[in-house]
Coordinates of C-alpha atoms in Angstrom, one line a residue:
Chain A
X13 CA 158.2 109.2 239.7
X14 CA 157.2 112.6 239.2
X15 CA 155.7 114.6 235.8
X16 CA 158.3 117.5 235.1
X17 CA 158.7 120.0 231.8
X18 CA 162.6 120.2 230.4
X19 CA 163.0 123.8 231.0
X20 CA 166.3 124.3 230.7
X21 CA 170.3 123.0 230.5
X22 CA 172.8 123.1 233.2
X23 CA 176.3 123.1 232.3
X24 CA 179.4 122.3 234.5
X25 CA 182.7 121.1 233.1
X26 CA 184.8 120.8 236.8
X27 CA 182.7 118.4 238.2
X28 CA 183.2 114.8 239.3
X29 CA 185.0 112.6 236.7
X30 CA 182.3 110.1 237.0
X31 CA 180.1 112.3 235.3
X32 CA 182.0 112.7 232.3
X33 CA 179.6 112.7 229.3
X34 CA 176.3 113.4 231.4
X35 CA 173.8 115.8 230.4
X36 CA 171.9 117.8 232.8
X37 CA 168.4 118.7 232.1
X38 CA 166.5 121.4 234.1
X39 CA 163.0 120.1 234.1
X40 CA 160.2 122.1 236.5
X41 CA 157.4 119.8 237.8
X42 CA 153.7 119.8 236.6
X43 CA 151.1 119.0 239.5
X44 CA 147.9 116.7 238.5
X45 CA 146.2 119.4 236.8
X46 CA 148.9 120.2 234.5
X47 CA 150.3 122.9 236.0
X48 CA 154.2 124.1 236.3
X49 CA 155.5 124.2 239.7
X50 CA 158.4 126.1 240.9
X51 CA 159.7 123.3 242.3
X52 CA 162.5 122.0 239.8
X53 CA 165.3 119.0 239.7
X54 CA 168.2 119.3 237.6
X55 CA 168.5 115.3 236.1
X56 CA 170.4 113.8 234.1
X57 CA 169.0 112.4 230.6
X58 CA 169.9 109.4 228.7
X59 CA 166.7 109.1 226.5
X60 CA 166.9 112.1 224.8
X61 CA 164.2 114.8 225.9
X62 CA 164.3 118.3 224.3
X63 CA 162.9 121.5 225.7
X64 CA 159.4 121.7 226.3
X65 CA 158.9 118.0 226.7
X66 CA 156.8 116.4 229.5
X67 CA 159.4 113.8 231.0
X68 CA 158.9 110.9 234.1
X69 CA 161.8 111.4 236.4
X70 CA 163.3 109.2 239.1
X71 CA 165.2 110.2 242.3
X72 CA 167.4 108.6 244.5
X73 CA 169.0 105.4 243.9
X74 CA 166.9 105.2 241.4
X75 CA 168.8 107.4 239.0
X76 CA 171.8 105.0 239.0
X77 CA 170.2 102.1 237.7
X78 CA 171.2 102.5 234.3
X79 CA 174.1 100.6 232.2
X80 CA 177.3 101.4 233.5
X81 CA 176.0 104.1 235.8
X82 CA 176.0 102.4 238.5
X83 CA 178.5 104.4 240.6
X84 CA 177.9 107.6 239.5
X85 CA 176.9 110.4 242.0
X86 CA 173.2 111.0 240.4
X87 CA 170.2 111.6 242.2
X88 CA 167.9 112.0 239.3
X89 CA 167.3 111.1 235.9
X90 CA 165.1 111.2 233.0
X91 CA 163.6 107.6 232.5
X92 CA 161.5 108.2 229.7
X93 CA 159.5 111.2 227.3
X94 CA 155.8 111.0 228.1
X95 CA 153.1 110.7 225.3
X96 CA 150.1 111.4 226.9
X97 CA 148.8 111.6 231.2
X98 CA 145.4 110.8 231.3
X99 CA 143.7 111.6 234.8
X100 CA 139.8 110.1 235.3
X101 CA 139.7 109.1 231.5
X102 CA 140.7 112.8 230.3
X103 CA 143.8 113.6 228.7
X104 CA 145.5 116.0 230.5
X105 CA 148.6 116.0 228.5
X106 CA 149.0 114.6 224.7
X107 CA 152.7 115.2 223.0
X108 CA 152.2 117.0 220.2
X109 CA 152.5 115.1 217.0
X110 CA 155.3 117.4 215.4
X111 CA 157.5 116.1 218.1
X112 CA 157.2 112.0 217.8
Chain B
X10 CA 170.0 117.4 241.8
X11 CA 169.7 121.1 242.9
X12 CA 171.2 124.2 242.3
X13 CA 172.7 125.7 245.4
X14 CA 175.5 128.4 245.8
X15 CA 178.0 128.1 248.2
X16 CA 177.3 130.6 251.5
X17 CA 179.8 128.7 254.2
X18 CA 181.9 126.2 255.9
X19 CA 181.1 123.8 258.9
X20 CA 184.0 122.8 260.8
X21 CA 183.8 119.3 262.8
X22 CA 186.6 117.8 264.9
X23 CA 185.0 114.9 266.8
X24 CA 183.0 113.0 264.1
X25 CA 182.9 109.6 262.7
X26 CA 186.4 108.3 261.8
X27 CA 186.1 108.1 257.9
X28 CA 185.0 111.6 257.6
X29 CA 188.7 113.0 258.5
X30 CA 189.9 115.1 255.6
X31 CA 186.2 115.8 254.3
X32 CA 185.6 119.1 253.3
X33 CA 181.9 120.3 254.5
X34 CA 180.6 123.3 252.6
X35 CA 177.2 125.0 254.0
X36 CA 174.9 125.5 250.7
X37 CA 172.2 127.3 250.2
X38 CA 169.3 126.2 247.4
X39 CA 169.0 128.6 244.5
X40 CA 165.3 128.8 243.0
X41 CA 164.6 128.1 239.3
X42 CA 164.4 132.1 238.9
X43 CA 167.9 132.4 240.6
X44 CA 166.7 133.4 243.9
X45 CA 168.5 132.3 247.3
X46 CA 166.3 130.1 249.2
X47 CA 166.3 129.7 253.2
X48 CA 166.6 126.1 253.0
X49 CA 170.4 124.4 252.7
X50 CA 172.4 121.7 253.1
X51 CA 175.6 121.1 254.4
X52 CA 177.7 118.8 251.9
X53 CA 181.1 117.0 251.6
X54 CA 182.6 118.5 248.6
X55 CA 185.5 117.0 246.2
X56 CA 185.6 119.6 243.3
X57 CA 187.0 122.2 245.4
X58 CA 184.2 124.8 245.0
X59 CA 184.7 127.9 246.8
X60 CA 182.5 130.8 248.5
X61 CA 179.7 132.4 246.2
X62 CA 180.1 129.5 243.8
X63 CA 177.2 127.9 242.5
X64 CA 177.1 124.5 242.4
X65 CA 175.1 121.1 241.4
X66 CA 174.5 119.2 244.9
X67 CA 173.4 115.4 245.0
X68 CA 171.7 114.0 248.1
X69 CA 171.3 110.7 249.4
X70 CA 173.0 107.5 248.5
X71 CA 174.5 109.3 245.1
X72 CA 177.0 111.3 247.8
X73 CA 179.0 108.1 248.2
X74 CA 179.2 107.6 244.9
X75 CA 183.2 108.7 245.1
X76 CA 186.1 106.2 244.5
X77 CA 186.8 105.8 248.5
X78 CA 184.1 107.4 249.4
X79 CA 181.7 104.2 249.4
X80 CA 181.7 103.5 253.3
X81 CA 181.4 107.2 254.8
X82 CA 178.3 108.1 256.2
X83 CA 177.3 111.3 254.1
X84 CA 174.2 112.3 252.7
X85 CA 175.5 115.1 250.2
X86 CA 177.7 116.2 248.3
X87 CA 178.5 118.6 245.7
X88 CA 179.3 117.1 242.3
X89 CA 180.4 120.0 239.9
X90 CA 180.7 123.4 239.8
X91 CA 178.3 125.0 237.4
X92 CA 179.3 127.1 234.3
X93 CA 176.1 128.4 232.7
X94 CA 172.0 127.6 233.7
X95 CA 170.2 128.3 231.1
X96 CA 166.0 128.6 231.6
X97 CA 163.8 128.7 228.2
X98 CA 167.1 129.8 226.1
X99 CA 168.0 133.1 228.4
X100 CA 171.0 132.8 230.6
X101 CA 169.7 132.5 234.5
X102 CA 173.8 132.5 235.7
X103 CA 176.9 132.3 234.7
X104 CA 180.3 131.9 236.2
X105 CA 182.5 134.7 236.0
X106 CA 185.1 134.9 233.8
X107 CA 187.4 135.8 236.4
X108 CA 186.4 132.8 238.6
X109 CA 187.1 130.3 235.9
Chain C
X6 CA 173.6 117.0 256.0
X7 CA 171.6 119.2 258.3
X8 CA 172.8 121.0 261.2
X9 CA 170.6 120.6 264.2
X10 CA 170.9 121.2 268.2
X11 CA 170.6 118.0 270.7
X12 CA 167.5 118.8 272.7
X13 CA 166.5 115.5 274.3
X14 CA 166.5 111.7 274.5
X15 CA 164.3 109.1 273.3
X16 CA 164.6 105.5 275.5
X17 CA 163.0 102.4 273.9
X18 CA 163.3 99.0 275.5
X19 CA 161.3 97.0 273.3
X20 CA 162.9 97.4 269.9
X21 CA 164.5 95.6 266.8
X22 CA 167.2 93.3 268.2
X23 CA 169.8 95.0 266.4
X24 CA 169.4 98.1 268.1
X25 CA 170.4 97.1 271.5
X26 CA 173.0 99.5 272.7
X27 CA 172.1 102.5 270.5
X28 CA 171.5 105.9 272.2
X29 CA 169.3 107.7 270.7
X30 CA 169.2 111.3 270.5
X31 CA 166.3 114.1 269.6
X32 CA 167.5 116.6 267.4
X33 CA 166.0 119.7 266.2
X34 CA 166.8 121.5 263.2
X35 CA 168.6 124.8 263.1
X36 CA 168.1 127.3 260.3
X37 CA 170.4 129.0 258.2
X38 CA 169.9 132.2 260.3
X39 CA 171.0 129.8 263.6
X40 CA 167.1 129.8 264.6
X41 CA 165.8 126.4 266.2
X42 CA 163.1 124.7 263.8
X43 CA 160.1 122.9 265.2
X44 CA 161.4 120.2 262.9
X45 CA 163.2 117.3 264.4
X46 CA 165.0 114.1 263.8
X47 CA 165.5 111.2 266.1
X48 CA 169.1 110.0 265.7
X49 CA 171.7 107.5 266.3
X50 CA 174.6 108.7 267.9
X51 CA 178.3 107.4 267.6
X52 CA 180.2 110.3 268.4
X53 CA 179.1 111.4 272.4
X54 CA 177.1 114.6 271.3
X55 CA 175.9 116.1 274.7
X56 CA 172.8 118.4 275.3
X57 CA 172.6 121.9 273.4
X58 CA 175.3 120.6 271.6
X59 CA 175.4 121.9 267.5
X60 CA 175.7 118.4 265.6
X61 CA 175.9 117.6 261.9
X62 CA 173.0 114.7 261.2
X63 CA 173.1 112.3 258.1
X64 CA 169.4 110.8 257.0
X65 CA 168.8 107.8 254.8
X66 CA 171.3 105.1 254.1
X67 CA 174.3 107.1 255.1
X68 CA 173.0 106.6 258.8
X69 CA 174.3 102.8 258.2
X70 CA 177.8 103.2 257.4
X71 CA 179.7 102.8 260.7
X72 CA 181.4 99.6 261.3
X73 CA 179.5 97.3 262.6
X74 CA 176.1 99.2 261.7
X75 CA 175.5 98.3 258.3
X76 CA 172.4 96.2 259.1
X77 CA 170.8 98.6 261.3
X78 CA 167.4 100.0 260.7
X79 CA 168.4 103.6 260.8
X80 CA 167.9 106.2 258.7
X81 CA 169.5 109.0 260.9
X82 CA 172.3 109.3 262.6
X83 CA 174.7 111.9 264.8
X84 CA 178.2 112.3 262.5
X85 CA 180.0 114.6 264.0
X86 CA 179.5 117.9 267.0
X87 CA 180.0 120.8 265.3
X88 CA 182.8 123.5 266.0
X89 CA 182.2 126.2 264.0
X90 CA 179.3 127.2 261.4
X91 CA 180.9 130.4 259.1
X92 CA 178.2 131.8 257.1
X93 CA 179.7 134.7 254.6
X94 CA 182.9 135.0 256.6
X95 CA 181.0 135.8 259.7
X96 CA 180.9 133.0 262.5
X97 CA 177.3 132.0 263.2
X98 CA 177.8 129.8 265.5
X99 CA 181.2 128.6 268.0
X100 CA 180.9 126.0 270.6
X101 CA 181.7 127.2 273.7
X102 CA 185.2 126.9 274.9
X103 CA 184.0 124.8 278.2
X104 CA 182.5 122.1 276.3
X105 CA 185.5 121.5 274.2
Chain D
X24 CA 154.1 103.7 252.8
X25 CA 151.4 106.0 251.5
X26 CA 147.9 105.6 251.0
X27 CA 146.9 106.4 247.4
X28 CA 144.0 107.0 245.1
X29 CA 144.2 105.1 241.2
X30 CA 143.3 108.1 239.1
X31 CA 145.0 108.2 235.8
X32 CA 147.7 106.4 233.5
X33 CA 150.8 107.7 232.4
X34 CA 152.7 106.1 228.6
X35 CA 155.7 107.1 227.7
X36 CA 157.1 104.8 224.8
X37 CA 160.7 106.1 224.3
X38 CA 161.9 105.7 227.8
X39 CA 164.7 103.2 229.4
X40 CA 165.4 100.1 228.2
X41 CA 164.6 98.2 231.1
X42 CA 161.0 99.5 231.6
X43 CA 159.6 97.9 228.6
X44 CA 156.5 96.8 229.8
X45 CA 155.6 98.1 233.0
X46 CA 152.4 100.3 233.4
X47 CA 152.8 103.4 235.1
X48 CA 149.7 104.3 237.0
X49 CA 148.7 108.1 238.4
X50 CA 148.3 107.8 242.1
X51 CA 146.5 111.1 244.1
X52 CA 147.4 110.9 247.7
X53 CA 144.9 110.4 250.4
X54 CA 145.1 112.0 253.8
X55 CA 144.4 110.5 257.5
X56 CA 140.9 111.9 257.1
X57 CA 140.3 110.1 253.5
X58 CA 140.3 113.4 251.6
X59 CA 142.3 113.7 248.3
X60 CA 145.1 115.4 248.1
X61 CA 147.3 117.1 244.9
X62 CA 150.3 115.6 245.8
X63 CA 150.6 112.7 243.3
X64 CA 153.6 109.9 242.2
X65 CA 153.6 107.9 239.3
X66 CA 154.4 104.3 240.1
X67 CA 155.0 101.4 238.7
X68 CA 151.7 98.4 239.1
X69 CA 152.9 94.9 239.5
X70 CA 149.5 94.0 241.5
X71 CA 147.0 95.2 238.9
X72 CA 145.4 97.9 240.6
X73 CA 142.5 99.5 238.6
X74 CA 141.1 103.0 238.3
X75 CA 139.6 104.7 241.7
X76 CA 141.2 101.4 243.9
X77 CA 143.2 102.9 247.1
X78 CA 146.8 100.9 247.2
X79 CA 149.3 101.3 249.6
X80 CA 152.8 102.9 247.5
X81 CA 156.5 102.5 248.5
X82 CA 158.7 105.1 247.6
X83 CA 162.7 105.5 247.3
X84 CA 164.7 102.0 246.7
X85 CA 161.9 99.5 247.7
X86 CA 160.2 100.5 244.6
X87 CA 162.9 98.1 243.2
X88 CA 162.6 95.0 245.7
X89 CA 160.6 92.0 243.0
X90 CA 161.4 89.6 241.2
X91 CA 163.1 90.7 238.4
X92 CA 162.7 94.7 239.4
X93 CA 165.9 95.1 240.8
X94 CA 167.9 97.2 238.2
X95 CA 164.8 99.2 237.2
X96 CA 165.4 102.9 237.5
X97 CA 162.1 103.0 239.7
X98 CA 161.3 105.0 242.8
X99 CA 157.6 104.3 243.5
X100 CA 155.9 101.1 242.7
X101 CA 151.9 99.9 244.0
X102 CA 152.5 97.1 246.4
X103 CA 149.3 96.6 247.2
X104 CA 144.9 96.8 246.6
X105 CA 143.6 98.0 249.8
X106 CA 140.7 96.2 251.4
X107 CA 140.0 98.2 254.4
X108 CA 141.6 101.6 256.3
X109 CA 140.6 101.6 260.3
X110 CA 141.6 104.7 262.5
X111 CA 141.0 104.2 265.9
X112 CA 138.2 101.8 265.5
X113 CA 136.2 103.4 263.0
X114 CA 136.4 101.9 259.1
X115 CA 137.5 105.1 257.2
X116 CA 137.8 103.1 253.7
X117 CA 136.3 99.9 252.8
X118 CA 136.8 98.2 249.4
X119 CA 133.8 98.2 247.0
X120 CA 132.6 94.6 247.2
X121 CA 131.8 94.7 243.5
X122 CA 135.3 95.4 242.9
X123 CA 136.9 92.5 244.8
Chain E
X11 CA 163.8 108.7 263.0
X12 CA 160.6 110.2 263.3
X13 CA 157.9 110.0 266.8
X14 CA 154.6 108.7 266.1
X15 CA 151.2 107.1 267.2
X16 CA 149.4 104.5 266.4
X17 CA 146.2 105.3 265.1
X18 CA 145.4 102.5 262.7
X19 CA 145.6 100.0 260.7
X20 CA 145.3 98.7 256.8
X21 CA 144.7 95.7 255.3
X22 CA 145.4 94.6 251.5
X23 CA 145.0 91.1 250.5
X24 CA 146.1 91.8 246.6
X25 CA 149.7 92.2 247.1
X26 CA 153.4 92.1 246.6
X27 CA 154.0 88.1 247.0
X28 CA 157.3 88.5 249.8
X29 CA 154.6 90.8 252.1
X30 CA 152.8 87.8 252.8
X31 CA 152.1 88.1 256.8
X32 CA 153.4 92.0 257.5
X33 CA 151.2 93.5 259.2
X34 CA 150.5 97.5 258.2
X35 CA 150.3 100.1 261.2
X36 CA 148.4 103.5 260.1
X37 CA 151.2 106.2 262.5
X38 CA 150.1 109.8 262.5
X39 CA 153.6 111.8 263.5
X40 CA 154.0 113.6 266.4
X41 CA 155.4 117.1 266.7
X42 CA 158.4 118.3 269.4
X43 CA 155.7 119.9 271.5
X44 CA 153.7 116.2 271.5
X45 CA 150.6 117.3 269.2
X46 CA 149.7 114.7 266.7
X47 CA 150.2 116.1 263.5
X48 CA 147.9 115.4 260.5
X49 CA 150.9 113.9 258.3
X50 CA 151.1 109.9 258.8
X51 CA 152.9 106.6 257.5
X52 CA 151.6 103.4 256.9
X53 CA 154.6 101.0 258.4
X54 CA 155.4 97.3 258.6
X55 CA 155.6 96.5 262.6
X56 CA 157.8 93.7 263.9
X57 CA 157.8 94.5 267.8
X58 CA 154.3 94.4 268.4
X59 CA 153.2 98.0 268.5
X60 CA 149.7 98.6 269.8
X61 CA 147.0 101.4 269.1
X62 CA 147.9 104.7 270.6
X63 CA 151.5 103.3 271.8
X64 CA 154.2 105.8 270.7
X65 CA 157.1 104.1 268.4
X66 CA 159.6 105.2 266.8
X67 CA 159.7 104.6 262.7
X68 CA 162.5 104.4 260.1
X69 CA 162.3 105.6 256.5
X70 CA 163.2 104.0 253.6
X71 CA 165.9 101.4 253.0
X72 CA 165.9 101.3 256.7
X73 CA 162.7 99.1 256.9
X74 CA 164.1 96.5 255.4
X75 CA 167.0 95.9 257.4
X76 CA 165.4 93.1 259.2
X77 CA 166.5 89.4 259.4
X78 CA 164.8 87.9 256.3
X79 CA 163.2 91.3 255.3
X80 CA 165.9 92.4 253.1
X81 CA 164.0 91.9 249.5
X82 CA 160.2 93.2 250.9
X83 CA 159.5 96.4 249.0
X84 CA 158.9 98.5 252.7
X85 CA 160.1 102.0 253.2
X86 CA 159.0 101.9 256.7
X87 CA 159.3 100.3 259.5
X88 CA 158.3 100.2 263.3
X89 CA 161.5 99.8 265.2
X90 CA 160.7 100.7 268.5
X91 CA 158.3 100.9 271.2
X92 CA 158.9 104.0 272.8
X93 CA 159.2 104.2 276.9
X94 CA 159.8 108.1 277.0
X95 CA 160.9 110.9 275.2
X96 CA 162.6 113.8 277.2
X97 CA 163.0 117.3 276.0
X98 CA 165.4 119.7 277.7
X99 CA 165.1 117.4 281.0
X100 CA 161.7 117.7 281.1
X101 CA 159.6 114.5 280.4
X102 CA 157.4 114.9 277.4
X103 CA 156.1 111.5 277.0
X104 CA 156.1 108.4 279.1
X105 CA 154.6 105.4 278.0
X106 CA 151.2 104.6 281.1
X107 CA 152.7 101.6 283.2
X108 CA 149.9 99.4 282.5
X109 CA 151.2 99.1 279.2
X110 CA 154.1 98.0 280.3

């Protein structure tokens, strides 16, 4: 998985039917030091990240191993809204308490 | 996924079998500030998306995710047609009306 | 899919059983711009591609879905010789009439 | 596989169902020479690898292959502790023997 | 597929229970030109590759297609010895006859 910041929204309303329902998150990635990339992946998000949240995010198959979204044409997904990243017993990254 | 806009067509006669019908648009990536990479992909495409378009792209497994499409051997495919991407609340694209 | 030109041949006797019979062809990328990469893919073949031939190449699973090839240990593969590339409305690349 | 470098934790608690209880490790990759790199994944542990261990790290669909693991939306996951790294003949890593 | 070299080997004890007996090559890729490239894999091996032989290797779900291999968490795989690789009719690589 990869560290990434919801940056933004992508909207598409002809798109396949599958998808129906699906929100689309842009998230840009964040390197070990806690840095945004330009590197981005536009996934989709079923745990409920807003803007400015540090998300983990799963590519590949990976993104269709949710409850009935098995066959849907994803490549990427949100699996969870991180609370902290600690890198050699610092915190790199702590959600701020407003936002729990 | 990734944002890419649609810049071509690649035309194959002699190919596998269960590709006859399929659709192959030439994309190329769009950067999270809207620029046109070098870098693209050529993809199957299902949601009729036409030149100059741009469009959400899945690779890998997710581009057989397609009722039928299950047994072809294609590694990407564009999924929707985007409407609006929007970066930190400010519009980065959005379709034209008279495309819609 | 990527768009790549056949360049050479890779012969390996001693190999995974299940790969007995399977030609194996070196690709190497081509750009958007119809320049020749140093990047390159080795690659099943299933549909005859020839030398200096323009092919379309599938990575990952896709490479396994032929009949027959499902258990394979691929992850490339040759899907189709390419006719025509159209970039913009202008032809970037034709294979050559004699070759048809 | 990759050879990686334990160097931080990541804890997310509102994330997919189906992770409940796995520990996401930070992993820095390590190059042929044994020098850190930035690239990092953040992977699931099943083997209990501990802070400044190298482990080996599968990436993509294998990340799902245990007992139990197989509908997690995972794409990287520690296999396993490394003992020793040799390139041609000499040791470039050895595990700590305090740490075995 | 991708040309490499063996160069190594690594050893983990503390693993994944179904990679009980694999053993783990250390491949360092080789470019189009034949230069060994700093970029590597660490690969499972079932055909008995040997240091400095050049074999071919396939990427993820690939490697485990392989009688009895299907559930090890691999995402690559040594599928081939290679005899020679030929560029453009000229002969790149050919594998020393006392290897043979």
């Amino acid at each position: 998985m990869q560290i990434a910041k919801v940056c933004g929204t992508v909207v598409s309303t002809q798109k396949e039917p599958s998808l129906q329902g699906v929100k689309f998150l842009l998230l840009q990635f964040v390197d070990v030091e806690g840095n945004l990339l330009a590197d981005y992946e536009v996934a989709a998000d079923s745990v409920g990240a807003g803007l400015d949240e540090w998300v983990l995010v799963s590519r590949g198959s990976a993104a269709r191993q949710t409850p009935g979204g098995e066959s849907r044409p994803l490549d990427a997904l949100v699996i969870g809204i991180i609370d902290t990243v600690s890198v050699e017993n610092l915190m790199l990254y702590r959600k701020r308490d407003q936002d729990r």
